[in-house]
Amino acid sequence: MLPLLLLLLFSLLSFHPPAAVSARCTTVTTAKTFKKCMTLPSQQASVAWTFHPHNATLEIVFFGTFISPSGWVGWGINPSSAEMSGTRALIAFPDPNSGRLVLLPYILDPTVKLQKDSLVSSPLDINLLASSATLYGGRLATIHDGAAIQIHATLKLVPNKTKIHHVWNRGLYVQGYSPTIHPTTINDLSSVTTIDLLSGTESTKHSNIQTLKLAHGIINGVAWGILLPIGVVISRYLRHIQSLGPAWFYAHAGVQLSAFFLGTAGFSIGLRLGDLSPGVVYGLHRKLGFAAFCLASLQTLALLFRPKTTNKYRKYWKSYHHFVGYACVVMGVVNVFQGFEVMGEGRSYAKLGYCLCLSTLIGVCVALEVNSWVVFCRKAKEDKLRREGVLGTPVKQIGSSHN
């Protein structure tokens, strides 16, 4: 069963439904045809552009969608780094007075990111030659949840600089002419990339981050979400089968140690992702990850101080081992689900696959628990009849030949 569960989870985590199908990039708009296009990695957004190297002029259009009738959609470039702070943005939203679509320039300084000040429109300090915004459907189109928008811009770039940091996002509300903070899911916090205008490719750094995220999710899903609970099941239900002898213990220790070392690798990848994503913080996911890793480390170290069965402190060690072990499993499983949410996979096939794996494991536990109680009740009844003299005392217990 274990190999099948792991294979199913790995396959579903590795498979990503082609979300880009609905956001497949196009070079054709009603106003102009561009030379290159690219699907952006989040929010089903895309860009198309034409770059003129002889005069460093960029004609570009951003394709995005609203998530609220009173919301906003923005796109911009950051002249210095691939992050929100410092971005020169064009943000479109319905005019609070007329309701018509407006497009205004904004400079996203650090005070806006920390929500110390409201975002106020101001002229851009880059060479913006022209800009406009249109809704898909023309003049008859209305702003609603899912409404498609195109933000056009023509810029004069720095000569010989073809790698541009693109930043985009969308929000639910606008207060006056000040867009409010956007949602903080992974799709919203990952809406930044660096594109080479000549080759039409993303930067290597962004590709590496996506690979690390996938590896982080798969490794931790298997380690904390599957192997660790299986190790607990082995200890709880196989230790009472006398014919197995000490084999249950070696299986339990082997699975748990494998889960710990695999989880340590996934934990390290998570720390590296944090270093590569400054400003992106997943508070609850991070705290649960640290807590689960610390508890697992304590469990592993506890093996070095495991008293013998005759030691009077053995019962205290067992209580500690059980409490920390179950707490670690619960935190690990909860954090796997939390990981699906922060990665924007809350309704994905990957999460469905994990739920099927976990449900199968829970079903096996229920069956084994019922069987254990049936055996316990049968044995208790036999012991009662034996004490009353109805049954004779057996000469040899079942499985005693294996002791």
Tab-separated table of C-alpha atoms in Angstrom:
chain	number	residue	atom	x	y	z
A	1	MET	CA	0.000	0.000	0.000
A	2	LEU	CA	2.812	2.448	0.892
A	3	PRO	CA	4.458	2.450	-2.563
A	4	LEU	CA	1.064	2.972	-4.216
A	5	LEU	CA	0.225	5.884	-1.936
A	6	LEU	CA	3.593	7.544	-2.519
A	7	LEU	CA	3.367	7.006	-6.278
A	8	LEU	CA	-0.133	8.518	-6.388
A	9	LEU	CA	0.883	11.548	-4.317
A	10	PHE	CA	4.063	12.156	-6.317
A	11	SER	CA	2.210	11.916	-9.615
A	12	LEU	CA	-0.528	14.328	-8.572
A	13	LEU	CA	1.892	16.814	-7.035
A	14	SER	CA	4.036	16.706	-10.155
A	15	PHE	CA	1.007	17.210	-12.393
A	16	HIS	CA	-0.198	20.752	-12.794
A	17	PRO	CA	-3.378	21.234	-14.796
A	18	PRO	CA	-2.716	23.579	-17.649
A	19	ALA	CA	-4.044	26.707	-16.006
A	20	ALA	CA	-2.302	28.682	-18.661
A	21	VAL	CA	-4.744	27.333	-21.223
A	22	SER	CA	-7.312	29.952	-20.269
A	23	ALA	CA	-4.518	32.568	-20.155
A	24	ARG	CA	-2.565	31.424	-23.216
A	25	CYS	CA	-0.658	34.423	-24.473
A	26	THR	CA	-1.510	36.144	-27.716
A	27	THR	CA	0.283	38.739	-29.812
A	28	VAL	CA	-2.913	40.080	-31.386
A	29	THR	CA	-5.137	42.817	-29.963
A	30	THR	CA	-7.817	44.938	-31.599
A	31	ALA	CA	-5.413	47.866	-31.761
A	32	LYS	CA	-2.084	46.255	-32.656
A	33	THR	CA	-0.177	43.046	-33.370
A	34	PHE	CA	2.966	42.444	-31.317
A	35	LYS	CA	6.028	40.307	-32.046
A	36	LYS	CA	6.383	38.303	-28.822
A	37	CYS	CA	4.195	37.199	-25.934
A	38	MET	CA	4.475	35.268	-22.692
A	39	THR	CA	2.090	33.750	-20.152
A	40	LEU	CA	2.951	35.092	-16.712
A	41	PRO	CA	3.306	32.630	-13.809
A	42	SER	CA	0.325	33.796	-11.738
A	43	GLN	CA	-3.195	35.252	-11.846
A	44	GLN	CA	-3.767	33.906	-15.402
A	45	ALA	CA	-2.055	37.020	-16.727
A	46	SER	CA	0.093	37.475	-19.822
A	47	VAL	CA	2.048	40.112	-21.729
A	48	ALA	CA	2.804	40.799	-25.374
A	49	TRP	CA	5.405	43.231	-26.679
A	50	THR	CA	7.427	44.605	-29.517
A	51	PHE	CA	10.925	45.865	-28.742
A	52	HIS	CA	12.795	48.203	-31.052
A	53	PRO	CA	16.516	47.852	-30.217
A	54	HIS	CA	17.626	50.705	-32.488
A	55	ASN	CA	15.919	53.311	-30.293
A	56	ALA	CA	15.297	51.201	-27.111
A	57	THR	CA	11.520	51.639	-27.387
A	58	LEU	CA	9.166	49.058	-25.885
A	59	GLU	CA	5.543	48.679	-26.919
A	60	ILE	CA	3.801	46.358	-24.484
A	61	VAL	CA	0.330	45.226	-23.464
A	62	PHE	CA	-0.588	43.483	-20.211
A	63	PHE	CA	-3.586	41.131	-20.096
A	64	GLY	CA	-5.212	40.772	-16.665
A	65	THR	CA	-8.576	40.222	-14.980
A	66	PHE	CA	-10.555	41.971	-12.259
A	67	ILE	CA	-11.557	40.070	-9.114
A	68	SER	CA	-14.197	42.582	-7.996
A	69	PRO	CA	-16.533	45.139	-9.623
A	70	SER	CA	-14.953	47.790	-7.388
A	71	GLY	CA	-11.435	46.401	-7.658
A	72	TRP	CA	-8.254	47.334	-9.504
A	73	VAL	CA	-5.694	45.754	-11.832
A	74	GLY	CA	-2.129	47.014	-12.092
A	75	TRP	CA	1.039	46.381	-14.079
A	76	GLY	CA	4.419	48.027	-13.949
A	77	ILE	CA	8.165	47.690	-14.180
A	78	ASN	CA	10.769	47.934	-11.456
A	79	PRO	CA	13.947	49.615	-12.744
A	80	SER	CA	16.220	48.071	-10.102
A	81	SER	CA	14.980	44.695	-8.772
A	82	ALA	CA	12.301	42.018	-9.107
A	83	GLU	CA	10.067	43.128	-6.227
A	84	MET	CA	7.066	45.312	-5.531
A	85	SER	CA	8.881	48.120	-3.705
A	86	GLY	CA	10.166	50.617	-6.221
A	87	THR	CA	7.805	49.584	-9.017
A	88	ARG	CA	6.545	52.215	-11.426
A	89	ALA	CA	2.980	51.040	-12.003
A	90	LEU	CA	-0.075	51.766	-14.107
A	91	ILE	CA	-3.258	50.865	-12.221
A	92	ALA	CA	-6.725	50.648	-13.736
A	93	PHE	CA	-9.993	50.841	-11.790
A	94	PRO	CA	-13.520	52.280	-12.081
A	95	ASP	CA	-13.664	56.029	-11.495
A	96	PRO	CA	-15.451	56.571	-8.142
A	97	ASN	CA	-17.458	59.446	-9.651
A	98	SER	CA	-18.343	58.341	-13.180
A	99	GLY	CA	-17.774	54.581	-12.964
A	100	ARG	CA	-15.721	54.652	-16.144
A	101	LEU	CA	-12.384	52.876	-16.413
A	102	VAL	CA	-9.409	55.071	-15.505
A	103	LEU	CA	-5.677	54.383	-15.667
A	104	LEU	CA	-3.365	56.288	-13.324
A	105	PRO	CA	0.396	56.139	-12.596
A	106	TYR	CA	1.744	55.192	-9.166
A	107	ILE	CA	5.166	54.766	-7.571
A	108	LEU	CA	5.170	51.899	-5.058
A	109	ASP	CA	7.593	52.969	-2.324
A	110	PRO	CA	8.337	50.927	0.848
A	111	THR	CA	5.839	52.915	2.957
A	112	VAL	CA	3.020	51.628	0.767
A	113	LYS	CA	4.181	48.030	1.173
A	114	LEU	CA	4.215	48.422	4.972
A	115	GLN	CA	0.730	50.030	4.749
A	116	LYS	CA	1.976	53.154	6.513
A	117	ASP	CA	0.592	55.466	3.839
A	118	SER	CA	-2.180	55.312	1.278
A	119	LEU	CA	-1.197	54.840	-2.339
A	120	VAL	CA	-1.420	58.212	-4.089
A	121	SER	CA	-1.118	58.721	-7.838
A	122	SER	CA	2.040	60.555	-8.929
A	123	PRO	CA	3.926	61.108	-12.205
A	124	LEU	CA	6.382	58.362	-13.100
A	125	ASP	CA	10.096	59.110	-13.237
A	126	ILE	CA	10.592	56.815	-16.222
A	127	ASN	CA	10.215	57.704	-19.869
A	128	LEU	CA	6.585	56.683	-20.406
A	129	LEU	CA	5.588	57.798	-23.889
A	130	ALA	CA	1.967	56.619	-23.904
A	131	SER	CA	-0.473	54.504	-21.881
A	132	SER	CA	-4.088	53.374	-22.044
A	133	ALA	CA	-6.444	50.693	-20.702
A	134	THR	CA	-9.362	48.918	-22.366
A	135	LEU	CA	-11.840	46.294	-21.243
A	136	TYR	CA	-12.374	43.192	-23.345
A	137	GLY	CA	-15.591	43.779	-25.221
A	138	GLY	CA	-15.020	47.437	-26.012
A	139	ARG	CA	-17.193	50.325	-24.852
A	140	LEU	CA	-20.130	48.106	-23.925
A	141	ALA	CA	-18.016	46.068	-21.480
A	142	THR	CA	-18.508	46.522	-17.738
A	143	ILE	CA	-16.183	45.943	-14.818
A	144	HIS	CA	-17.109	42.783	-12.940
A	145	ASP	CA	-15.465	39.796	-11.285
A	146	GLY	CA	-13.510	38.115	-14.082
A	147	ALA	CA	-13.654	41.067	-16.489
A	148	ALA	CA	-10.635	41.036	-18.805
A	149	ILE	CA	-8.532	44.162	-19.194
A	150	GLN	CA	-5.621	45.246	-21.404
A	151	ILE	CA	-3.116	47.822	-20.193
A	152	HIS	CA	-1.084	49.304	-23.065
A	153	ALA	CA	2.157	51.226	-22.582
A	154	THR	CA	4.978	52.584	-24.710
A	155	LEU	CA	8.268	53.214	-22.904
A	156	LYS	CA	11.724	54.479	-23.744
A	157	LEU	CA	14.162	52.117	-22.017
A	158	VAL	CA	17.788	52.501	-21.037
A	159	PRO	CA	19.946	51.590	-24.077
A	160	ASN	CA	21.374	48.037	-24.105
A	161	LYS	CA	19.118	46.945	-21.234
A	162	THR	CA	16.802	44.164	-22.386
A	163	LYS	CA	15.995	42.387	-19.097
A	164	ILE	CA	12.952	44.026	-17.510
A	165	HIS	CA	11.445	43.316	-14.062
A	166	HIS	CA	7.665	43.030	-14.502
A	167	VAL	CA	5.311	43.408	-11.530
A	168	TRP	CA	1.532	42.979	-11.674
A	169	ASN	CA	-1.337	42.470	-9.247
A	170	ARG	CA	-5.015	43.058	-8.555
A	171	GLY	CA	-7.141	44.008	-5.577
A	172	LEU	CA	-10.703	44.048	-4.315
A	173	TYR	CA	-11.307	47.709	-3.471
A	174	VAL	CA	-10.325	51.272	-4.250
A	175	GLN	CA	-10.758	54.043	-1.668
A	176	GLY	CA	-11.266	57.200	-3.677
A	177	TYR	CA	-8.346	57.059	-6.095
A	178	SER	CA	-6.181	54.971	-3.757
A	179	PRO	CA	-6.038	51.200	-4.481
A	180	THR	CA	-6.100	49.113	-1.304
A	181	ILE	CA	-3.822	46.187	-0.480
A	182	HIS	CA	-4.072	43.133	-2.699
A	183	PRO	CA	-4.781	39.576	-1.391
A	184	THR	CA	-1.785	37.724	0.045
A	185	THR	CA	-2.040	34.232	-1.426
A	186	ILE	CA	1.028	32.792	-3.136
A	187	ASN	CA	-0.381	33.752	-6.546
A	188	ASP	CA	-0.621	37.365	-5.438
A	189	LEU	CA	2.752	37.435	-3.698
A	190	SER	CA	4.505	35.769	-6.632
A	191	SER	CA	3.328	38.201	-9.281
A	192	VAL	CA	6.802	39.307	-10.363
A	193	THR	CA	9.185	38.048	-13.003
A	194	THR	CA	12.131	39.159	-15.115
A	195	ILE	CA	11.810	38.838	-18.893
A	196	ASP	CA	14.470	39.191	-21.557
A	197	LEU	CA	12.779	41.240	-24.269
A	198	LEU	CA	15.001	39.899	-27.062
A	199	SER	CA	14.797	36.167	-26.308
A	200	GLY	CA	11.334	36.222	-24.743
A	201	THR	CA	12.396	34.037	-21.803
A	202	GLU	CA	12.084	34.379	-18.040
A	203	SER	CA	15.127	34.737	-15.821
A	204	THR	CA	16.847	31.638	-14.471
A	205	LYS	CA	16.238	32.758	-10.905
A	206	HIS	CA	12.461	32.669	-11.307
A	207	SER	CA	12.613	29.222	-12.918
A	208	ASN	CA	14.767	27.975	-10.036
A	209	ILE	CA	12.275	29.286	-7.481
A	210	GLN	CA	9.407	27.454	-9.187
A	211	THR	CA	11.451	24.227	-9.221
A	212	LEU	CA	12.309	24.631	-5.533
A	213	LYS	CA	8.657	25.256	-4.664
A	214	LEU	CA	7.617	22.071	-6.424
A	215	ALA	CA	10.399	20.066	-4.729
A	216	HIS	CA	9.515	21.599	-1.356
A	217	GLY	CA	5.864	20.642	-1.748
A	218	ILE	CA	6.479	17.074	-2.934
A	219	ILE	CA	9.169	16.227	-0.370
A	220	ASN	CA	7.294	17.654	2.605
A	221	GLY	CA	3.978	16.207	1.463
A	222	VAL	CA	5.500	12.727	1.392
A	223	ALA	CA	7.579	13.114	4.562
A	224	TRP	CA	5.267	14.939	6.959
A	225	GLY	CA	1.944	14.077	5.372
A	226	ILE	CA	2.363	10.374	4.534
A	227	LEU	CA	5.467	8.663	5.986
A	228	LEU	CA	5.171	10.131	9.480
A	229	PRO	CA	1.535	9.003	9.983
A	230	ILE	CA	2.386	5.555	8.530
A	231	GLY	CA	5.174	5.220	11.104
A	232	VAL	CA	2.660	5.880	13.876
A	233	VAL	CA	0.252	3.311	12.426
A	234	ILE	CA	3.010	0.690	12.375
A	235	SER	CA	3.819	1.297	16.028
A	236	ARG	CA	0.226	1.336	17.229
A	237	TYR	CA	-1.163	-1.698	15.407
A	238	LEU	CA	1.725	-4.018	14.549
A	239	ARG	CA	3.480	-4.129	17.912
A	240	HIS	CA	0.757	-6.434	19.316
A	241	ILE	CA	1.279	-9.097	16.637
A	242	GLN	CA	3.545	-11.504	18.506
A	243	SER	CA	4.590	-13.381	15.374
A	244	LEU	CA	6.369	-10.246	14.096
A	245	GLY	CA	8.694	-10.114	17.073
A	246	PRO	CA	10.883	-6.964	17.050
A	247	ALA	CA	10.327	-6.448	13.305
A	248	TRP	CA	7.564	-3.912	13.994
A	249	PHE	CA	10.031	-1.741	15.932
A	250	TYR	CA	12.601	-1.720	13.143
A	251	ALA	CA	9.891	-0.922	10.615
A	252	HIS	CA	8.570	1.896	12.814
A	253	ALA	CA	12.028	3.365	13.420
A	254	GLY	CA	13.005	3.002	9.748
A	255	VAL	CA	9.905	4.760	8.430
A	256	GLN	CA	10.108	7.552	11.012
A	257	LEU	CA	13.807	8.176	10.431
A	258	SER	CA	13.219	8.205	6.670
A	259	ALA	CA	10.428	10.735	7.170
A	260	PHE	CA	12.669	12.873	9.394
A	261	PHE	CA	15.628	12.977	7.022
A	262	LEU	CA	13.364	13.567	4.029
A	263	GLY	CA	11.502	16.247	5.975
A	264	THR	CA	14.817	17.869	6.919
A	265	ALA	CA	15.632	18.170	3.213
A	266	GLY	CA	12.209	19.722	2.533
A	267	PHE	CA	12.630	22.053	5.519
A	268	SER	CA	16.019	23.199	4.208
A	269	ILE	CA	14.509	23.902	0.789
A	270	GLY	CA	11.842	25.993	2.521
A	271	LEU	CA	14.530	28.056	4.249
A	272	ARG	CA	16.262	28.578	0.907
A	273	LEU	CA	12.967	29.693	-0.656
A	274	GLY	CA	12.643	32.250	2.127
A	275	ASP	CA	16.077	33.637	1.283
A	276	LEU	CA	15.195	33.838	-2.428
A	277	SER	CA	11.866	35.565	-1.764
A	278	PRO	CA	12.529	38.652	0.374
A	279	GLY	CA	9.353	40.241	1.651
A	280	VAL	CA	7.248	37.115	1.038
A	281	VAL	CA	6.246	35.717	4.437
A	282	TYR	CA	3.780	32.911	5.177
A	283	GLY	CA	3.412	33.322	8.944
A	284	LEU	CA	1.302	30.314	9.943
A	285	HIS	CA	2.924	27.930	7.438
A	286	ARG	CA	6.389	28.980	8.590
A	287	LYS	CA	5.571	28.668	12.304
A	288	LEU	CA	3.983	25.241	11.888
A	289	GLY	CA	6.986	24.113	9.850
A	290	PHE	CA	9.459	25.166	12.532
A	291	ALA	CA	7.334	23.616	15.289
A	292	ALA	CA	6.980	20.277	13.463
A	293	PHE	CA	10.702	20.164	12.665
A	294	CYS	CA	11.664	20.902	16.289
A	295	LEU	CA	9.330	18.186	17.599
A	296	ALA	CA	10.672	15.687	15.048
A	297	SER	CA	14.236	16.557	16.079
A	298	LEU	CA	13.339	15.934	19.732
A	299	GLN	CA	11.816	12.576	18.798
A	300	THR	CA	14.960	11.562	16.933
A	301	LEU	CA	17.241	12.623	19.798
A	302	ALA	CA	15.008	10.769	22.264
A	303	LEU	CA	16.111	7.470	20.683
A	304	LEU	CA	19.575	8.069	22.132
A	305	PHE	CA	18.135	8.268	25.655
A	306	ARG	CA	15.635	5.411	25.406
A	307	PRO	CA	15.648	3.564	28.777
A	308	LYS	CA	15.544	-0.217	28.965
A	309	THR	CA	12.204	-1.909	29.630
A	310	THR	CA	13.248	-2.640	33.224
A	311	ASN	CA	14.143	0.982	33.969
A	312	LYS	CA	11.687	2.773	36.260
A	313	TYR	CA	11.782	5.860	34.040
A	314	ARG	CA	10.672	3.885	31.013
A	315	LYS	CA	6.981	4.770	31.490
A	316	TYR	CA	7.766	8.498	31.574
A	317	TRP	CA	9.842	8.208	28.423
A	318	LYS	CA	6.967	6.370	26.674
A	319	SER	CA	4.480	9.077	27.688
A	320	TYR	CA	6.807	11.771	26.364
A	321	HIS	CA	7.440	9.802	23.163
A	322	HIS	CA	3.720	9.305	22.501
A	323	PHE	CA	2.755	12.916	23.228
A	324	VAL	CA	5.511	14.502	21.128
A	325	GLY	CA	5.011	11.961	18.342
A	326	TYR	CA	1.276	12.537	17.968
A	327	ALA	CA	1.737	16.318	18.213
A	328	CYS	CA	4.354	16.164	15.457
A	329	VAL	CA	2.051	14.142	13.179
A	330	VAL	CA	-0.882	16.501	13.711
A	331	MET	CA	1.248	19.591	13.025
A	332	GLY	CA	2.803	17.961	9.982
A	333	VAL	CA	-0.523	17.032	8.396
A	334	VAL	CA	-2.081	20.433	9.184
A	335	ASN	CA	0.942	22.171	7.662
A	336	VAL	CA	0.668	20.095	4.486
A	337	PHE	CA	-2.860	21.456	4.011
A	338	GLN	CA	-1.607	24.927	4.868
A	339	GLY	CA	1.076	24.470	2.214
A	340	PHE	CA	-1.545	23.715	-0.422
A	341	GLU	CA	-3.293	26.970	0.458
A	342	VAL	CA	-0.227	29.217	0.326
A	343	MET	CA	0.797	27.648	-2.991
A	344	GLY	CA	-2.610	28.432	-4.451
A	345	GLU	CA	-3.399	24.713	-4.813
A	346	GLY	CA	-6.388	24.693	-2.475
A	347	ARG	CA	-8.652	23.250	-5.190
A	348	SER	CA	-6.051	21.347	-7.168
A	349	TYR	CA	-5.761	17.706	-8.178
A	350	ALA	CA	-2.657	17.540	-6.010
A	351	LYS	CA	-4.666	18.337	-2.879
A	352	LEU	CA	-7.367	15.886	-3.968
A	353	GLY	CA	-4.722	13.190	-4.380
A	354	TYR	CA	-3.311	13.877	-0.936
A	355	CYS	CA	-6.794	13.771	0.582
A	356	LEU	CA	-7.345	10.369	-1.068
A	357	CYS	CA	-4.038	9.090	0.330
A	358	LEU	CA	-4.842	10.394	3.813
A	359	SER	CA	-8.397	9.028	3.648
A	360	THR	CA	-7.065	5.608	2.677
A	361	LEU	CA	-4.671	5.687	5.607
A	362	ILE	CA	-7.451	6.755	7.979
A	363	GLY	CA	-9.663	3.957	6.642
A	364	VAL	CA	-6.913	1.413	7.312
A	365	CYS	CA	-6.530	2.815	10.841
A	366	VAL	CA	-10.265	2.514	11.506
A	367	ALA	CA	-10.257	-1.105	10.297
A	368	LEU	CA	-7.223	-1.965	12.421
A	369	GLU	CA	-8.695	-0.167	15.440
A	370	VAL	CA	-11.959	-2.121	15.146
A	371	ASN	CA	-10.017	-5.359	14.771
A	372	SER	CA	-7.934	-4.505	17.847
A	373	TRP	CA	-11.038	-3.920	19.928
A	374	VAL	CA	-12.624	-7.149	18.683
A	375	VAL	CA	-9.488	-9.092	19.631
A	376	PHE	CA	-9.293	-7.281	22.972
A	377	CYS	CA	-12.938	-8.001	23.837
A	378	ARG	CA	-12.611	-11.646	22.760
A	379	LYS	CA	-9.478	-12.073	24.838
A	380	ALA	CA	-11.102	-10.383	27.853
A	381	LYS	CA	-14.100	-12.717	27.546
A	382	GLU	CA	-11.846	-15.785	27.315
A	383	ASP	CA	-9.878	-14.642	30.373
A	384	LYS	CA	-13.130	-14.203	32.312
A	385	LEU	CA	-14.341	-17.679	31.359
A	386	ARG	CA	-10.941	-19.081	32.241
A	387	ARG	CA	-11.050	-17.519	35.681
A	388	GLU	CA	-14.513	-18.989	36.192
A	389	GLY	CA	-13.178	-22.386	35.235
A	390	VAL	CA	-15.272	-22.741	32.105
A	391	LEU	CA	-12.158	-22.839	29.896
A	392	GLY	CA	-8.975	-24.633	30.705
A	393	THR	CA	-5.656	-22.801	30.873
A	394	PRO	CA	-3.753	-23.353	27.606
A	395	VAL	CA	-0.333	-24.937	27.925
A	396	LYS	CA	1.230	-22.625	25.337
A	397	GLN	CA	0.113	-19.152	24.226
A	398	ILE	CA	-0.326	-18.544	20.536
A	399	GLY	CA	2.889	-17.200	19.089
A	400	SER	CA	4.959	-18.094	22.223
A	401	SER	CA	7.217	-20.233	20.054
A	402	HIS	CA	8.492	-17.048	18.405
A	403	ASN	CA	9.614	-15.392	21.690
